[in-house]
Amino acid sequence: MRQQLEDQRARVDELERQLRASGVAQPTQLDKLRGTGNPQQAPQATVLMPSPLSAPVNGQAPDPAAAPRTSLDGLRGTGAAAVADTGQQTDNGGAPPPSPQPVNGGNAVGRPPSEAARAPQVAPIFESPGVLTPRGKMVFEPSVQYGYSSSNRVALVGYTVIPALLIGLLDVREVKRNTTTAAATFRYGFDNRLELEAKIPYVYRSDATVSRELFTGTAAERAFETSGKAIGDIELGWRYQLNEGGVEKPYYIAGLRFKTRTGRDPFQVVTDCQTRCVGDNVTGTGLPLDLPTGSGFYSLQPSVTWLMPSDPAIFFGSFSYTHNFRRGNVYRTVQNGAKEFLGDVKPGDVFGFNFGMGLALNEKASFSIGYDHNSVARTRQGGQVVPGSVRIQLGTLLLGYSYRLSDKRTLNVSVGAGLTRDTPDVTLMVRVPFSF
């Protein structure tokens, strides 16, 4: 490189001496040609000089001694390509300038440092997603969830003389339930660690019950069908990432969810009873004539979610506790507009946990598998456990798929299979989040 620079200086000095000796260049022309390294096109014939610089001449040129030397001296020894008046880049025989190298730990020059580490994204299979919304971004997520469950119940009223002989009555019921919930969820990221969420559901339910009732002498089966549709219980959520996490380091996300009772609760719908649904002289099935779309109680759910990246998989899970608030002076509506006083009612609290694994199939698709479990405590009325109320265990095996349709739109599909008797047999959810 140094030898090339010295050769270039010598050739430029030689050219300058030749121009001064011949007196064929104007000072202005010399200033324009010094160091450009690009031949100029003149309206008349041009003469190529024995040098990498070519100068147009008109046959004669005045002495360039008066031309300032600062422009030429500034270009001497650069060894880099100079840009001529035509805008083209030329090579004066020197090496090209080096490419800018990354600084500041791998970031390009002038590029701001990367944002705080965020939890990795996986195909969502649980109610709450694992990744938070970036700062200043909003996500609109429409979703549709379908659930189907069936149960059979046989009640015996009587006694047995021998195991094969029953003296008494049977109450056999078969219940089929279909529930479809369409929801609009909005999430907004206040910063890279804090996210607020609002969910507005609309519920459609239909039940079909086939039974042979107690205290009847007929063997005929009776079918009872009912349905209901209305807005459900609106939910508000808050989620905060507790740490930065990283490779082989878990991410911890704290959450708090509040559920209202905007939906039609079970005490507002009319129950199939004449004057009462419990006690003596009960008439009717005791089933609601119009299905509710809400629980009828406020609830608050704190939770902690963890995600553990372990290339190529991501392990995740959460723990939650749902507290249902007690409701006093509750009345149940029966037929003919009558009211049945129930007093104070306190649904059982729910302890839940889940865990799973996510795997990226390629840059657009991912797959998740997990298990979700909830333990529901017994319901109390007037401080006493409701007769027949027991602790319920709900276990669901979940599979999820996610496909990124574009930079701002993703398709998520999850399927759940109930593993316990009280859990819905199958649930299917489709979600399409849009980011803005």
Short mmCIF file of C-alpha atoms in Angstrom, two decimals:
data_model
loop_
_atom_site.label_atom_id
_atom_site.label_comp_id
_atom_site.label_asym_id
_atom_site.label_seq_id
_atom_site.Cartn_x
_atom_site.Cartn_y
_atom_site.Cartn_z
CA MET A 1 0.00 0.00 0.00
CA ARG A 2 2.80 2.46 0.91
CA GLN A 3 4.62 1.70 -2.35
CA GLN A 4 1.41 2.42 -4.31
CA LEU A 5 1.01 5.75 -2.52
CA GLU A 6 4.58 6.76 -3.33
CA ASP A 7 4.10 5.83 -7.01
CA GLN A 8 0.91 7.88 -7.15
CA ARG A 9 2.59 10.95 -5.64
CA ALA A 10 5.44 10.68 -8.17
CA ARG A 11 3.03 10.40 -11.12
CA VAL A 12 1.01 13.40 -9.93
CA ASP A 13 4.20 15.50 -9.52
CA GLU A 14 5.35 14.48 -12.98
CA LEU A 15 2.04 15.48 -14.52
CA GLU A 16 2.14 18.88 -12.81
CA ARG A 17 5.66 19.57 -14.10
CA GLN A 18 4.63 18.63 -17.64
CA LEU A 19 1.61 20.93 -17.56
CA ARG A 20 3.65 23.87 -16.25
CA ALA A 21 6.37 23.32 -18.81
CA SER A 22 3.98 23.09 -21.77
CA GLY A 23 1.65 25.86 -20.62
CA VAL A 24 -1.39 24.09 -22.18
CA ALA A 25 -3.83 24.18 -19.26
CA GLN A 26 -5.88 26.98 -17.73
CA PRO A 27 -5.65 27.36 -13.97
CA THR A 28 -9.35 26.64 -13.58
CA GLN A 29 -9.05 23.49 -15.66
CA LEU A 30 -6.05 22.36 -13.65
CA ASP A 31 -7.92 22.84 -10.38
CA LYS A 32 -10.78 20.74 -11.66
CA LEU A 33 -8.50 17.95 -12.90
CA ARG A 34 -6.18 17.67 -9.93
CA GLY A 35 -6.66 14.37 -8.14
CA THR A 36 -9.97 13.46 -9.82
CA GLY A 37 -8.60 10.48 -11.69
CA ASN A 38 -11.56 10.68 -14.10
CA PRO A 39 -11.18 11.67 -17.76
CA GLN A 40 -13.26 14.69 -18.73
CA GLN A 41 -15.07 14.98 -22.03
CA ALA A 42 -14.41 18.23 -23.95
CA PRO A 43 -16.41 19.53 -26.84
CA GLN A 44 -13.25 19.33 -29.00
CA ALA A 45 -10.54 16.71 -29.45
CA THR A 46 -8.78 15.59 -26.28
CA VAL A 47 -5.22 14.47 -25.66
CA LEU A 48 -4.48 11.65 -23.19
CA MET A 49 -1.46 12.34 -21.01
CA PRO A 50 0.89 9.51 -19.99
CA SER A 51 -0.65 9.37 -16.56
CA PRO A 52 -3.73 7.91 -14.85
CA LEU A 53 -5.20 11.44 -15.11
CA SER A 54 -6.54 12.51 -18.52
CA ALA A 55 -7.02 16.23 -19.26
CA PRO A 56 -9.00 17.76 -22.12
CA VAL A 57 -7.03 20.42 -23.98
CA ASN A 58 -7.95 22.87 -26.67
CA GLY A 59 -4.56 22.86 -28.16
CA GLN A 60 -3.13 25.52 -25.83
CA ALA A 61 -3.46 26.34 -22.16
CA PRO A 62 -2.06 29.15 -20.01
CA ASP A 63 0.50 28.64 -17.30
CA PRO A 64 -1.12 26.95 -14.30
CA ALA A 65 1.42 28.37 -11.85
CA ALA A 66 -1.22 30.67 -10.48
CA ALA A 67 -3.48 27.77 -9.59
CA PRO A 68 -3.72 27.15 -5.85
CA ARG A 69 -1.98 24.03 -4.61
CA THR A 70 -4.20 23.33 -1.62
CA SER A 71 -6.76 21.29 -3.62
CA LEU A 72 -4.10 19.09 -5.25
CA ASP A 73 -2.07 18.71 -2.04
CA GLY A 74 -5.22 17.62 -0.16
CA LEU A 75 -5.77 14.78 -2.58
CA ARG A 76 -2.19 13.54 -2.68
CA GLY A 77 -1.58 10.24 -1.00
CA THR A 78 -5.23 9.40 -0.29
CA GLY A 79 -5.00 6.07 -2.10
CA ALA A 80 -8.84 5.95 -2.29
CA ALA A 81 -11.37 6.33 -5.01
CA ALA A 82 -12.48 9.93 -5.61
CA VAL A 83 -15.82 11.01 -6.96
CA ALA A 84 -15.64 13.08 -10.11
CA ASP A 85 -18.10 15.68 -11.31
CA THR A 86 -20.03 12.98 -13.16
CA GLY A 87 -20.88 11.26 -9.89
CA GLN A 88 -19.04 8.01 -10.79
CA GLN A 89 -16.61 6.30 -8.42
CA THR A 90 -13.13 5.67 -9.81
CA ASP A 91 -10.04 3.84 -8.58
CA ASN A 92 -6.67 5.57 -8.33
CA GLY A 93 -4.83 2.33 -7.77
CA GLY A 94 -5.20 2.35 -3.97
CA ALA A 95 -7.01 -0.13 -1.74
CA PRO A 96 -10.73 0.41 -1.05
CA PRO A 97 -11.67 1.92 2.32
CA PRO A 98 -12.27 -0.62 5.06
CA SER A 99 -15.85 -1.56 5.94
CA PRO A 100 -17.18 -0.17 9.24
CA GLN A 101 -16.70 -2.65 12.04
CA PRO A 102 -19.22 -3.33 14.82
CA VAL A 103 -18.58 -1.69 18.14
CA ASN A 104 -20.29 -1.62 21.53
CA GLY A 105 -20.46 -5.37 21.88
CA GLY A 106 -21.64 -6.26 18.38
CA ASN A 107 -23.94 -3.33 17.57
CA ALA A 108 -23.24 -1.37 14.40
CA VAL A 109 -21.86 2.18 14.66
CA GLY A 110 -24.68 4.59 15.44
CA ARG A 111 -27.18 1.83 16.30
CA PRO A 112 -28.84 2.12 19.72
CA PRO A 113 -28.34 -0.71 22.18
CA SER A 114 -30.84 -3.53 22.09
CA GLU A 115 -33.95 -3.32 24.23
CA ALA A 116 -34.37 -5.25 27.45
CA ALA A 117 -34.54 -8.99 27.01
CA ARG A 118 -38.08 -10.27 26.51
CA ALA A 119 -39.49 -13.72 27.13
CA PRO A 120 -39.49 -15.98 24.03
CA GLN A 121 -42.75 -16.61 22.24
CA VAL A 122 -44.32 -20.07 21.99
CA ALA A 123 -47.55 -21.44 20.56
CA PRO A 124 -50.15 -20.44 23.20
CA ILE A 125 -52.21 -23.26 24.68
CA PHE A 126 -53.22 -21.73 28.02
CA GLU A 127 -55.48 -18.77 28.66
CA SER A 128 -52.66 -16.29 29.27
CA PRO A 129 -49.85 -15.92 26.71
CA GLY A 130 -46.23 -16.21 27.75
CA VAL A 131 -44.76 -13.27 25.83
CA LEU A 132 -45.54 -9.65 26.69
CA THR A 133 -46.58 -6.95 24.24
CA PRO A 134 -43.67 -4.62 23.29
CA ARG A 135 -43.65 -1.05 24.50
CA GLY A 136 -46.11 1.23 22.74
CA LYS A 137 -47.66 -1.64 20.77
CA MET A 138 -51.25 -2.87 20.85
CA VAL A 139 -52.51 -6.37 20.09
CA PHE A 140 -56.08 -7.13 19.09
CA GLU A 141 -56.90 -10.82 19.40
CA PRO A 142 -60.26 -12.17 18.23
CA SER A 143 -60.89 -15.75 19.32
CA VAL A 144 -63.52 -18.47 19.19
CA GLN A 145 -63.66 -21.33 21.70
CA TYR A 146 -65.92 -24.36 21.54
CA GLY A 147 -66.42 -26.85 24.34
CA TYR A 148 -68.42 -30.07 24.55
CA SER A 149 -69.11 -32.17 27.63
CA SER A 150 -71.36 -35.07 28.50
CA SER A 151 -72.14 -36.76 31.80
CA ASN A 152 -74.28 -39.63 33.01
CA ARG A 153 -75.69 -39.87 36.52
CA VAL A 154 -77.57 -42.73 38.16
CA ALA A 155 -79.18 -42.11 41.57
CA LEU A 156 -80.56 -45.01 43.63
CA VAL A 157 -83.34 -44.45 46.18
CA GLY A 158 -84.10 -47.73 48.00
CA TYR A 159 -82.24 -50.74 49.33
CA THR A 160 -80.88 -54.02 48.06
CA VAL A 161 -81.81 -57.44 49.41
CA ILE A 162 -79.06 -59.14 47.46
CA PRO A 163 -76.56 -57.44 45.05
CA ALA A 164 -78.75 -58.38 42.06
CA LEU A 165 -82.06 -57.20 43.55
CA LEU A 166 -82.93 -53.52 44.10
CA ILE A 167 -86.10 -52.38 45.84
CA GLY A 168 -86.70 -48.67 45.21
CA LEU A 169 -86.51 -46.05 42.44
CA LEU A 170 -83.85 -44.97 39.93
CA ASP A 171 -83.00 -41.45 38.73
CA VAL A 172 -81.04 -41.65 35.48
CA ARG A 173 -79.86 -38.45 33.79
CA GLU A 174 -77.73 -37.90 30.71
CA VAL A 175 -76.59 -34.32 30.08
CA LYS A 176 -75.03 -32.95 26.87
CA ARG A 177 -73.54 -29.45 26.99
CA ASN A 178 -72.28 -27.26 24.12
CA THR A 179 -70.62 -23.91 24.81
CA THR A 180 -69.30 -21.46 22.21
CA THR A 181 -67.49 -18.31 23.32
CA ALA A 182 -66.42 -15.54 20.96
CA ALA A 183 -64.10 -13.00 22.57
CA ALA A 184 -62.27 -9.80 21.70
CA THR A 185 -59.04 -9.30 23.65
CA PHE A 186 -56.99 -6.10 23.72
CA ARG A 187 -53.42 -5.92 25.05
CA TYR A 188 -51.23 -2.83 25.33
CA GLY A 189 -47.56 -2.70 26.31
CA PHE A 190 -46.67 0.28 28.52
CA ASP A 191 -43.04 -0.76 28.39
CA ASN A 192 -41.11 -3.93 27.62
CA ARG A 193 -42.07 -5.44 30.99
CA LEU A 194 -45.61 -4.19 31.70
CA GLU A 195 -48.77 -5.18 29.84
CA LEU A 196 -52.47 -4.44 30.39
CA GLU A 197 -55.27 -6.60 29.00
CA ALA A 198 -59.04 -6.43 28.58
CA LYS A 199 -61.22 -9.33 27.40
CA ILE A 200 -64.85 -9.02 26.29
CA PRO A 201 -66.59 -12.40 25.70
CA TYR A 202 -69.91 -13.30 24.14
CA VAL A 203 -71.30 -16.70 25.16
CA TYR A 204 -73.77 -19.08 23.54
CA ARG A 205 -74.74 -22.22 25.48
CA SER A 206 -77.12 -25.11 24.87
CA ASP A 207 -77.92 -28.04 27.17
CA ALA A 208 -79.90 -31.22 26.52
CA THR A 209 -80.93 -33.44 29.45
CA VAL A 210 -82.52 -36.89 29.13
CA SER A 211 -83.82 -38.27 32.43
CA ARG A 212 -86.09 -40.69 34.20
CA GLU A 213 -87.18 -38.73 37.21
CA LEU A 214 -87.59 -39.89 40.77
CA PHE A 215 -91.00 -40.54 42.30
CA THR A 216 -92.59 -41.38 38.96
CA GLY A 217 -94.00 -44.76 38.04
CA THR A 218 -93.37 -44.53 34.31
CA ALA A 219 -90.38 -45.85 32.41
CA ALA A 220 -90.67 -43.14 29.75
CA GLU A 221 -87.67 -40.84 29.33
CA ARG A 222 -88.08 -37.09 29.39
CA ALA A 223 -85.98 -34.70 27.33
CA PHE A 224 -85.30 -31.18 28.56
CA GLU A 225 -83.52 -28.68 26.30
CA THR A 226 -82.52 -25.11 27.03
CA SER A 227 -80.10 -22.49 25.74
CA GLY A 228 -78.83 -19.00 26.43
CA LYS A 229 -76.78 -16.33 24.73
CA ALA A 230 -75.54 -12.95 25.97
CA ILE A 231 -72.38 -11.10 26.86
CA GLY A 232 -70.15 -12.92 29.33
CA ASP A 233 -68.04 -11.76 32.26
CA ILE A 234 -65.58 -9.06 31.20
CA GLU A 235 -62.01 -9.60 32.44
CA LEU A 236 -59.21 -7.12 33.14
CA GLY A 237 -55.60 -8.26 33.45
CA TRP A 238 -52.16 -6.95 34.40
CA ARG A 239 -48.87 -8.76 33.72
CA TYR A 240 -45.30 -7.77 34.61
CA GLN A 241 -41.98 -9.41 33.75
CA LEU A 242 -39.95 -9.69 36.96
CA ASN A 243 -36.48 -10.37 35.54
CA GLU A 244 -34.47 -10.21 32.33
CA GLY A 245 -33.80 -13.94 31.96
CA GLY A 246 -31.70 -15.23 29.10
CA VAL A 247 -30.13 -18.40 27.72
CA GLU A 248 -30.54 -21.19 30.27
CA LYS A 249 -32.09 -18.61 32.62
CA PRO A 250 -35.85 -18.63 33.33
CA TYR A 251 -38.16 -15.68 32.81
CA TYR A 252 -40.68 -14.93 35.57
CA ILE A 253 -43.91 -13.06 34.84
CA ALA A 254 -46.35 -11.99 37.57
CA GLY A 255 -50.01 -11.58 36.65
CA LEU A 256 -53.23 -10.34 38.21
CA ARG A 257 -56.66 -10.89 36.64
CA PHE A 258 -60.00 -9.49 37.78
CA LYS A 259 -63.27 -10.99 36.53
CA THR A 260 -66.48 -8.99 36.69
CA ARG A 261 -70.04 -10.34 36.63
CA THR A 262 -71.38 -8.50 33.59
CA GLY A 263 -72.84 -11.74 32.20
CA ARG A 264 -76.26 -13.10 33.06
CA ASP A 265 -75.77 -14.92 36.36
CA PRO A 266 -77.48 -18.15 37.49
CA PHE A 267 -79.77 -16.31 39.91
CA GLN A 268 -81.32 -14.10 37.21
CA VAL A 269 -82.61 -16.90 34.99
CA VAL A 270 -85.89 -18.69 35.74
CA THR A 271 -85.55 -22.16 37.28
CA ASP A 272 -88.00 -24.97 36.48
CA CYS A 273 -89.65 -25.08 39.92
CA GLN A 274 -93.12 -23.98 41.05
CA THR A 275 -92.34 -22.47 44.44
CA ARG A 276 -88.98 -23.92 45.47
CA CYS A 277 -86.25 -26.19 44.17
CA VAL A 278 -85.25 -27.77 47.48
CA GLY A 279 -87.19 -29.19 50.41
CA ASP A 280 -90.56 -30.92 50.47
CA ASN A 281 -93.17 -30.85 47.69
CA VAL A 282 -90.64 -30.05 45.00
CA THR A 283 -92.14 -29.95 41.52
CA GLY A 284 -90.18 -29.51 38.32
CA THR A 285 -86.76 -30.53 37.12
CA GLY A 286 -84.79 -27.93 39.05
CA LEU A 287 -83.00 -26.95 35.83
CA PRO A 288 -82.79 -23.38 34.47
CA LEU A 289 -85.18 -22.53 31.64
CA ASP A 290 -82.64 -20.08 30.21
CA LEU A 291 -78.92 -20.76 30.64
CA PRO A 292 -76.69 -18.16 32.30
CA THR A 293 -73.64 -16.72 30.54
CA GLY A 294 -71.71 -15.63 33.64
CA SER A 295 -70.71 -17.03 37.01
CA GLY A 296 -72.54 -14.42 39.05
CA PHE A 297 -69.53 -13.70 41.30
CA TYR A 298 -66.53 -11.39 41.24
CA SER A 299 -63.15 -13.12 41.31
CA LEU A 300 -59.48 -12.16 41.56
CA GLN A 301 -56.66 -14.36 40.27
CA PRO A 302 -52.96 -13.75 41.02
CA SER A 303 -50.51 -15.92 39.09
CA VAL A 304 -46.83 -16.49 38.35
CA THR A 305 -45.68 -17.74 34.93
CA TRP A 306 -42.20 -19.05 34.15
CA LEU A 307 -40.47 -19.73 30.82
CA MET A 308 -37.17 -21.59 30.48
CA PRO A 309 -35.39 -21.45 27.09
CA SER A 310 -33.42 -24.63 26.39
CA ASP A 311 -32.50 -24.73 22.72
CA PRO A 312 -34.31 -25.92 20.68
CA ALA A 313 -37.26 -26.18 23.12
CA ILE A 314 -38.88 -23.79 25.58
CA PHE A 315 -40.34 -25.09 28.84
CA PHE A 316 -43.08 -23.08 30.52
CA GLY A 317 -45.73 -23.27 33.21
CA SER A 318 -47.63 -21.27 35.83
CA PHE A 319 -49.26 -21.34 39.25
CA SER A 320 -52.49 -19.48 40.01
CA TYR A 321 -55.05 -19.03 42.75
CA THR A 322 -58.57 -17.76 42.03
CA HIS A 323 -60.49 -16.21 44.90
CA ASN A 324 -64.26 -15.98 44.40
CA PHE A 325 -65.88 -13.26 46.49
CA ARG A 326 -68.88 -14.06 48.66
CA ARG A 327 -72.25 -12.69 47.61
CA GLY A 328 -74.99 -11.95 50.16
CA ASN A 329 -78.80 -11.73 50.02
CA VAL A 330 -79.04 -13.99 47.01
CA TYR A 331 -82.46 -14.95 45.63
CA ARG A 332 -83.22 -17.57 43.00
CA THR A 333 -86.01 -16.87 40.51
CA VAL A 334 -88.55 -19.66 40.02
CA GLN A 335 -91.64 -19.88 37.86
CA ASN A 336 -94.56 -17.44 38.19
CA GLY A 337 -92.11 -14.70 39.24
CA ALA A 338 -91.59 -16.13 42.73
CA LYS A 339 -88.27 -15.74 44.57
CA GLU A 340 -86.50 -18.33 46.66
CA PHE A 341 -84.15 -16.92 49.31
CA LEU A 342 -80.72 -18.53 49.35
CA GLY A 343 -78.83 -16.17 51.69
CA ASP A 344 -75.05 -15.87 51.47
CA VAL A 345 -73.35 -17.93 48.78
CA LYS A 346 -69.58 -18.41 48.50
CA PRO A 347 -68.23 -20.44 45.56
CA GLY A 348 -65.12 -22.49 46.20
CA ASP A 349 -61.73 -21.00 45.43
CA VAL A 350 -59.66 -22.55 42.66
CA PHE A 351 -55.99 -23.54 42.80
CA GLY A 352 -54.46 -24.18 39.40
CA PHE A 353 -51.18 -25.08 37.79
CA ASN A 354 -50.02 -25.98 34.31
CA PHE A 355 -46.82 -26.86 32.49
CA GLY A 356 -45.78 -27.56 28.93
CA MET A 357 -43.12 -27.47 26.25
CA GLY A 358 -42.89 -25.44 23.04
CA LEU A 359 -40.82 -26.29 19.99
CA ALA A 360 -40.16 -24.12 16.94
CA LEU A 361 -40.54 -26.16 13.75
CA ASN A 362 -39.20 -23.40 11.49
CA GLU A 363 -39.12 -19.59 11.38
CA LYS A 364 -42.92 -19.43 11.02
CA ALA A 365 -44.42 -22.51 12.71
CA SER A 366 -44.24 -23.78 16.29
CA PHE A 367 -45.82 -26.58 18.31
CA SER A 368 -46.71 -26.83 22.01
CA ILE A 369 -47.95 -29.55 24.33
CA GLY A 370 -49.01 -29.13 27.95
CA TYR A 371 -51.21 -30.11 30.86
CA ASP A 372 -53.58 -27.86 32.81
CA HIS A 373 -55.08 -28.74 36.20
CA ASN A 374 -57.55 -26.92 38.46
CA SER A 375 -58.81 -27.95 41.88
CA VAL A 376 -62.17 -26.36 42.81
CA ALA A 377 -63.16 -26.20 46.47
CA ARG A 378 -66.68 -26.85 47.77
CA THR A 379 -69.44 -24.24 47.64
CA ARG A 380 -70.81 -22.82 50.86
CA GLN A 381 -74.23 -21.36 51.59
CA GLY A 382 -74.82 -19.47 54.81
CA GLY A 383 -71.40 -20.57 56.04
CA GLN A 384 -72.25 -24.26 55.57
CA VAL A 385 -71.15 -26.61 52.82
CA VAL A 386 -73.92 -27.11 50.27
CA PRO A 387 -75.24 -30.70 50.42
CA GLY A 388 -73.79 -32.72 47.58
CA SER A 389 -70.96 -30.22 46.97
CA VAL A 390 -67.53 -31.86 46.75
CA ARG A 391 -64.05 -30.78 45.66
CA ILE A 392 -63.75 -31.07 41.87
CA GLN A 393 -60.56 -31.89 39.95
CA LEU A 394 -60.32 -30.62 36.37
CA GLY A 395 -57.47 -31.96 34.24
CA THR A 396 -56.93 -31.16 30.55
CA LEU A 397 -54.30 -32.29 28.05
CA LEU A 398 -53.57 -29.51 25.53
CA LEU A 399 -51.95 -29.37 22.09
CA GLY A 400 -51.25 -26.09 20.31
CA TYR A 401 -50.06 -24.96 16.91
CA SER A 402 -48.96 -21.50 15.81
CA TYR A 403 -48.21 -20.17 12.32
CA ARG A 404 -47.01 -16.65 11.56
CA LEU A 405 -49.03 -15.35 8.61
CA SER A 406 -47.17 -12.02 8.45
CA ASP A 407 -45.11 -9.73 10.66
CA LYS A 408 -48.29 -8.49 12.35
CA ARG A 409 -50.63 -11.47 12.21
CA THR A 410 -50.45 -15.01 13.63
CA LEU A 411 -52.81 -18.00 13.59
CA ASN A 412 -53.01 -20.00 16.85
CA VAL A 413 -54.99 -23.24 17.23
CA SER A 414 -55.25 -25.30 20.43
CA VAL A 415 -57.10 -28.52 21.25
CA GLY A 416 -57.86 -29.80 24.76
CA ALA A 417 -58.96 -33.26 25.89
CA GLY A 418 -60.55 -33.71 29.31
CA LEU A 419 -58.82 -36.29 31.53
CA THR A 420 -61.24 -36.21 34.47
CA ARG A 421 -64.98 -36.86 34.60
CA ASP A 422 -65.91 -33.24 35.42
CA THR A 423 -63.74 -31.71 32.68
CA PRO A 424 -65.24 -30.93 29.23
CA ASP A 425 -64.60 -33.80 26.86
CA VAL A 426 -63.06 -31.58 24.20
CA THR A 427 -62.25 -27.91 23.75
CA LEU A 428 -61.15 -26.20 20.56
CA MET A 429 -59.85 -22.62 20.38
CA VAL A 430 -58.79 -20.53 17.38
CA ARG A 431 -57.03 -17.19 17.93
CA VAL A 432 -55.69 -14.67 15.40
CA PRO A 433 -53.78 -11.85 17.14
CA PHE A 434 -53.10 -8.63 15.19
CA SER A 435 -50.33 -6.26 16.33
CA PHE A 436 -50.37 -2.51 15.72
#
